[in-house]
Tab-separated table of C-alpha atoms in Angstrom:
chain	number	residue	atom	x	y	z
A	1	MET	CA	-174.443	108.635	-20.722
A	2	ASP	CA	-177.232	107.076	-19.973
A	3	VAL	CA	-178.321	104.872	-23.289
A	4	LEU	CA	-180.131	101.404	-23.709
A	5	VAL	CA	-177.531	98.599	-24.277
A	6	ASP	CA	-178.570	96.259	-27.409
A	7	LEU	CA	-177.144	92.665	-26.460
A	8	VAL	CA	-175.899	89.713	-28.589
A	9	VAL	CA	-175.935	86.435	-26.622
A	10	PRO	CA	-174.129	83.423	-28.762
A	11	VAL	CA	-175.929	80.109	-28.277
A	12	LYS	CA	-173.593	77.301	-29.435
A	13	GLU	CA	-175.176	74.328	-31.072
A	14	LEU	CA	-176.792	72.241	-27.855
A	15	ARG	CA	-175.707	68.817	-28.985
A	16	ARG	CA	-171.759	70.367	-28.829
A	17	ALA	CA	-171.960	72.706	-26.164
A	18	LYS	CA	-170.498	72.643	-22.989
A	19	SER	CA	-168.080	69.388	-23.545
A	20	ARG	CA	-166.551	70.183	-19.897
A	21	LEU	CA	-169.775	69.874	-18.320
A	22	ALA	CA	-170.048	66.126	-19.096
A	23	PRO	CA	-168.929	64.884	-15.774
A	24	ALA	CA	-172.150	66.473	-14.235
A	25	VAL	CA	-174.327	64.051	-16.293
A	26	ALA	CA	-172.295	61.144	-15.983
A	27	ASP	CA	-173.793	59.534	-12.739
A	28	LEU	CA	-177.560	60.229	-13.715
A	29	PRO	CA	-179.220	57.138	-14.385
A	30	GLY	CA	-180.205	55.671	-17.893
A	31	ASP	CA	-177.918	54.647	-20.744
A	32	ASP	CA	-175.517	57.006	-23.068
A	33	ALA	CA	-178.153	58.456	-24.861
A	34	SER	CA	-180.574	59.401	-21.927
A	35	ARG	CA	-177.293	60.884	-20.467
A	36	GLU	CA	-176.225	63.136	-23.674
A	37	GLN	CA	-179.833	64.235	-23.603
A	38	ALA	CA	-179.663	65.360	-20.403
A	39	HIS	CA	-176.024	67.020	-21.219
A	40	ARG	CA	-178.018	68.730	-24.037
A	41	ALA	CA	-180.798	69.940	-21.744
A	42	LEU	CA	-178.455	71.294	-19.007
A	43	ALA	CA	-177.006	73.601	-21.973
A	44	HIS	CA	-180.276	74.762	-22.904
A	45	ALA	CA	-181.491	75.499	-19.366
A	46	LEU	CA	-178.124	77.679	-18.833
A	47	ALA	CA	-179.213	79.641	-21.984
A	48	ARG	CA	-182.369	79.748	-21.362
A	49	ASP	CA	-181.943	81.573	-17.866
A	50	THR	CA	-179.276	84.028	-19.063
A	51	LEU	CA	-182.061	84.783	-21.899
A	52	ARG	CA	-184.710	85.412	-19.177
A	53	ALA	CA	-182.266	87.548	-16.906
A	54	ALA	CA	-180.775	89.721	-19.674
A	55	ARG	CA	-184.615	90.412	-20.872
A	56	ALA	CA	-185.652	91.608	-17.645
A	57	ALA	CA	-182.816	94.039	-17.203
A	58	GLU	CA	-184.069	97.588	-17.418
A	59	ARG	CA	-181.199	98.540	-19.491
A	60	THR	CA	-181.818	96.027	-22.306
A	61	GLY	CA	-182.499	97.381	-25.696
A	62	ARG	CA	-182.694	94.688	-28.605
A	63	LEU	CA	-181.797	91.240	-27.879
A	64	VAL	CA	-180.406	89.143	-30.282
A	65	VAL	CA	-179.503	85.080	-30.165
A	66	VAL	CA	-176.734	84.094	-32.701
A	67	THR	CA	-177.286	80.786	-32.783
A	68	THR	CA	-178.018	77.427	-35.365
A	69	GLU	CA	-180.411	75.889	-33.255
A	70	PRO	CA	-183.775	76.537	-34.464
A	71	ALA	CA	-185.524	79.652	-33.271
A	72	GLU	CA	-188.495	77.538	-31.544
A	73	GLN	CA	-185.698	75.587	-29.579
A	74	LEU	CA	-185.039	78.776	-27.461
A	75	GLY	CA	-188.783	79.685	-27.203
A	76	ALA	CA	-190.446	80.781	-30.384
A	77	GLY	CA	-191.865	83.779	-30.007
A	78	GLY	CA	-189.737	85.243	-27.261
A	79	PRO	CA	-188.828	88.649	-26.622
A	80	TRP	CA	-185.244	88.656	-28.660
A	81	GLU	CA	-184.368	88.252	-32.332
A	82	THR	CA	-182.175	85.577	-34.059
A	83	VAL	CA	-179.601	85.476	-36.127
A	84	ARG	CA	-178.291	82.396	-38.123
A	85	ASP	CA	-174.535	81.435	-36.971
A	86	THR	CA	-173.249	80.109	-40.404
A	87	GLY	CA	-169.769	79.334	-39.169
A	88	GLY	CA	-166.662	80.597	-38.749
A	89	GLY	CA	-166.470	80.585	-34.480
A	90	LEU	CA	-167.591	82.417	-31.514
A	91	ASN	CA	-166.096	85.562	-32.736
A	92	ALA	CA	-167.479	85.716	-36.223
A	93	ALA	CA	-170.937	85.000	-34.830
A	94	LEU	CA	-170.651	87.840	-32.779
A	95	ARG	CA	-169.453	90.068	-35.220
A	96	ARG	CA	-172.941	88.785	-37.205
A	97	GLY	CA	-174.664	89.470	-34.579
A	98	ALA	CA	-173.431	92.958	-33.964
A	99	ASP	CA	-174.022	94.011	-37.726
A	100	HIS	CA	-177.151	92.959	-37.649
A	101	LEU	CA	-178.069	95.270	-34.727
A	102	ARG	CA	-175.862	98.334	-36.144
A	103	ARG	CA	-177.774	98.056	-39.578
A	104	THR	CA	-181.497	97.825	-38.135
A	105	GLY	CA	-181.015	99.122	-34.852
A	106	SER	CA	-180.082	102.428	-33.451
A	107	ARG	CA	-176.552	103.936	-33.653
A	108	GLU	CA	-177.265	105.921	-30.494
A	109	HIS	CA	-177.540	102.516	-28.417
A	110	ALA	CA	-174.142	101.101	-26.705
A	111	LEU	CA	-173.894	97.454	-27.979
A	112	ALA	CA	-172.571	94.287	-26.017
A	113	VAL	CA	-171.891	90.340	-26.022
A	114	LEU	CA	-173.303	88.455	-22.935
A	115	GLN	CA	-172.009	85.145	-22.695
A	116	ALA	CA	-174.737	82.546	-22.388
A	117	ASP	CA	-173.882	80.192	-19.800
A	118	LEU	CA	-174.868	82.898	-16.620
A	119	PRO	CA	-177.679	80.854	-14.825
A	120	ALA	CA	-177.343	83.004	-11.386
A	121	LEU	CA	-177.324	86.407	-13.453
A	122	ARG	CA	-179.813	89.025	-11.571
A	123	PRO	CA	-181.208	91.512	-13.990
A	124	ASP	CA	-179.878	94.376	-11.584
A	125	GLU	CA	-175.875	93.050	-11.937
A	126	LEU	CA	-176.496	93.676	-15.633
A	127	ASP	CA	-177.931	96.986	-15.203
A	128	GLU	CA	-175.388	97.935	-12.842
A	129	ALA	CA	-172.345	96.852	-14.723
A	130	LEU	CA	-174.231	98.656	-18.538
A	131	ALA	CA	-174.381	101.773	-15.995
A	132	ARG	CA	-170.744	101.461	-14.960
A	133	ALA	CA	-169.819	100.980	-18.815
A	134	ALA	CA	-171.838	104.031	-19.541
A	135	ALA	CA	-170.046	106.200	-17.080
A	136	ARG	CA	-166.983	104.988	-18.349
A	137	PHE	CA	-168.028	105.834	-22.248
A	138	ALA	CA	-168.743	109.516	-20.342
A	139	GLU	CA	-165.132	109.470	-19.496
A	140	GLY	CA	-163.777	108.895	-23.160
A	141	ALA	CA	-163.748	105.136	-22.830
A	142	THR	CA	-164.953	102.905	-25.853
A	143	SER	CA	-165.303	99.814	-24.937
A	144	ALA	CA	-165.311	98.006	-21.452
A	145	PHE	CA	-165.707	94.101	-20.305
A	146	VAL	CA	-166.504	92.117	-16.892
A	147	ALA	CA	-164.240	89.236	-16.215
A	148	ASP	CA	-165.603	85.987	-15.126
A	149	HIS	CA	-165.030	84.766	-11.520
A	150	ALA	CA	-161.796	83.287	-12.521
A	151	GLY	CA	-160.319	86.663	-13.899
A	152	THR	CA	-159.282	84.977	-17.424
A	153	GLY	CA	-162.609	85.211	-19.299
A	154	THR	CA	-164.985	87.476	-20.390
A	155	THR	CA	-168.568	87.553	-19.554
A	156	LEU	CA	-169.526	91.024	-21.047
A	157	LEU	CA	-168.223	92.965	-23.435
A	158	VAL	CA	-169.927	96.468	-24.238
A	159	ALA	CA	-169.062	98.993	-27.010
A	160	ALA	CA	-170.055	102.297	-26.764
A	161	PRO	CA	-172.534	104.138	-29.113
A	162	ARG	CA	-170.841	104.428	-32.622
A	163	HIS	CA	-168.125	102.409	-32.025
A	164	PRO	CA	-167.527	99.097	-33.195
A	165	LEU	CA	-167.439	95.877	-31.250
A	166	ARG	CA	-164.245	93.868	-31.138
A	167	PRO	CA	-164.831	90.650	-29.542
A	168	ARG	CA	-161.740	88.724	-28.249
A	169	PHE	CA	-162.962	85.463	-26.540
A	170	GLY	CA	-161.102	83.095	-26.328
A	171	PRO	CA	-158.679	81.213	-23.894
A	172	GLY	CA	-157.152	84.838	-21.914
A	173	SER	CA	-160.255	86.761	-23.512
A	174	ALA	CA	-160.058	88.844	-20.690
A	175	ALA	CA	-156.265	90.377	-21.283
A	176	ALA	CA	-157.064	90.079	-24.954
A	177	HIS	CA	-160.227	92.515	-24.397
A	178	ALA	CA	-157.622	94.688	-22.208
A	179	ALA	CA	-155.106	94.710	-24.541
A	180	SER	CA	-157.304	95.739	-27.171
A	181	GLY	CA	-158.060	98.740	-24.919
A	182	ALA	CA	-161.199	97.865	-23.298
A	183	VAL	CA	-161.599	98.929	-19.739
A	184	ALA	CA	-162.305	96.151	-16.629
A	185	LEU	CA	-165.229	97.145	-15.104
A	186	ASP	CA	-165.272	96.991	-11.080
A	187	GLY	CA	-168.351	95.222	-9.078
A	188	ALA	CA	-168.722	92.268	-7.336
A	189	TRP	CA	-171.460	91.300	-9.766
A	190	PRO	CA	-171.234	87.141	-8.723
A	191	GLY	CA	-174.026	86.203	-10.934
A	192	LEU	CA	-172.845	88.311	-13.764
A	193	ARG	CA	-169.097	86.869	-13.199
A	194	GLY	CA	-170.547	83.329	-12.752
A	195	ASP	CA	-170.180	81.370	-16.109
A	196	VAL	CA	-170.302	77.985	-16.373
A	197	ASP	CA	-167.729	75.450	-17.794
A	198	THR	CA	-167.290	72.875	-15.327
A	199	PRO	CA	-169.282	70.669	-12.716
A	200	GLY	CA	-167.754	72.999	-10.115
A	201	ASP	CA	-168.978	76.209	-11.793
A	202	LEU	CA	-172.348	74.842	-11.879
A	203	ALA	CA	-172.346	74.011	-7.797
A	204	ARG	CA	-171.578	77.579	-7.345
A	205	ALA	CA	-173.672	78.829	-9.304
A	206	ARG	CA	-176.508	76.435	-7.611
A	207	ASP	CA	-175.066	78.114	-4.125
A	208	LEU	CA	-175.658	81.379	-5.715
A	209	GLY	CA	-179.396	80.714	-6.775
A	210	VAL	CA	-180.007	79.909	-10.105
A	211	GLY	CA	-183.129	80.751	-12.668
A	212	PRO	CA	-185.784	78.182	-12.897
A	213	HIS	CA	-184.735	76.020	-15.757
A	214	THR	CA	-181.070	75.036	-14.249
A	215	ARG	CA	-182.873	74.399	-10.718
A	216	ALA	CA	-185.528	72.064	-12.256
A	217	TRP	CA	-182.670	70.433	-14.357
A	218	PRO	CA	-182.484	67.088	-14.665
A	219	ASP	CA	-185.841	67.105	-13.813
A	220	PRO	CA	-188.220	67.157	-17.143
A	221	PRO	CA	-188.420	70.816	-18.156
A	222	THR	CA	-190.684	73.066	-16.381
A	223	ALA	CA	-193.566	74.909	-17.762
A	224	THR	CA	-192.239	78.139	-16.886
A	225	ALA	CA	-191.655	79.919	-20.478
A	226	VAL	CA	-188.479	81.473	-21.649
A	227	GLY	CA	-190.156	84.937	-22.541
A	228	ALA	CA	-191.141	85.679	-18.961
A	229	PRO	CA	-192.844	89.104	-18.215
A	230	ALA	CA	-189.891	91.422	-19.405
A	231	ARG	CA	-189.132	92.769	-15.839
A	232	GLU	CA	-189.877	89.439	-13.683
A	233	THR	CA	-186.244	88.905	-11.613
A	234	ALA	CA	-184.596	85.624	-12.763
A	235	CYS	CA	-184.405	84.116	-9.049
């Protein structure tokens, strides 16, 4: 089974996103307001680099961002759609994005959730993981996931074509997805597993090599567009 995969990427309201990254801005120059702005800019950069890499993957079909942020905040005219997050938590937002894709897209596509804090993600990593999921679907599995670098969270959840997406994100989501019947996908994929929740995670991602927006932070935003050429690499 070799099919395109439609992706749902949740982007939390930037002023509330990534609270555990606050220490990363604590020593920046300026006042509290400027550090708060830098914190928002970091969350923004992580999401932009994730979207850039996801869009560049060969196996990505449609890309839907579920967010409360204005569409232009993530790049007006970017090669993705936006769905308004109307509340109810992360899993509700993901179901809303999945429902939108199922209503308006091909039922022959697989459907996936990709977390928005993967600044070191490489398109080839995502392609390989999606290919691995397709192979498991051909063997009879109906969903698959990739655990984060700690082994407790989930960075990617994939549902086979014509099967519902059942997100169980939150503390211990890897175990929750496994308990729901999703199969864990094997592969090193350091960028795909490298979600950024803490300053240590950010340092680890930078060691791997992050995309241009995270690489530029906390300097002023670069001129690199979020909607970079569709097959450009993320490094």
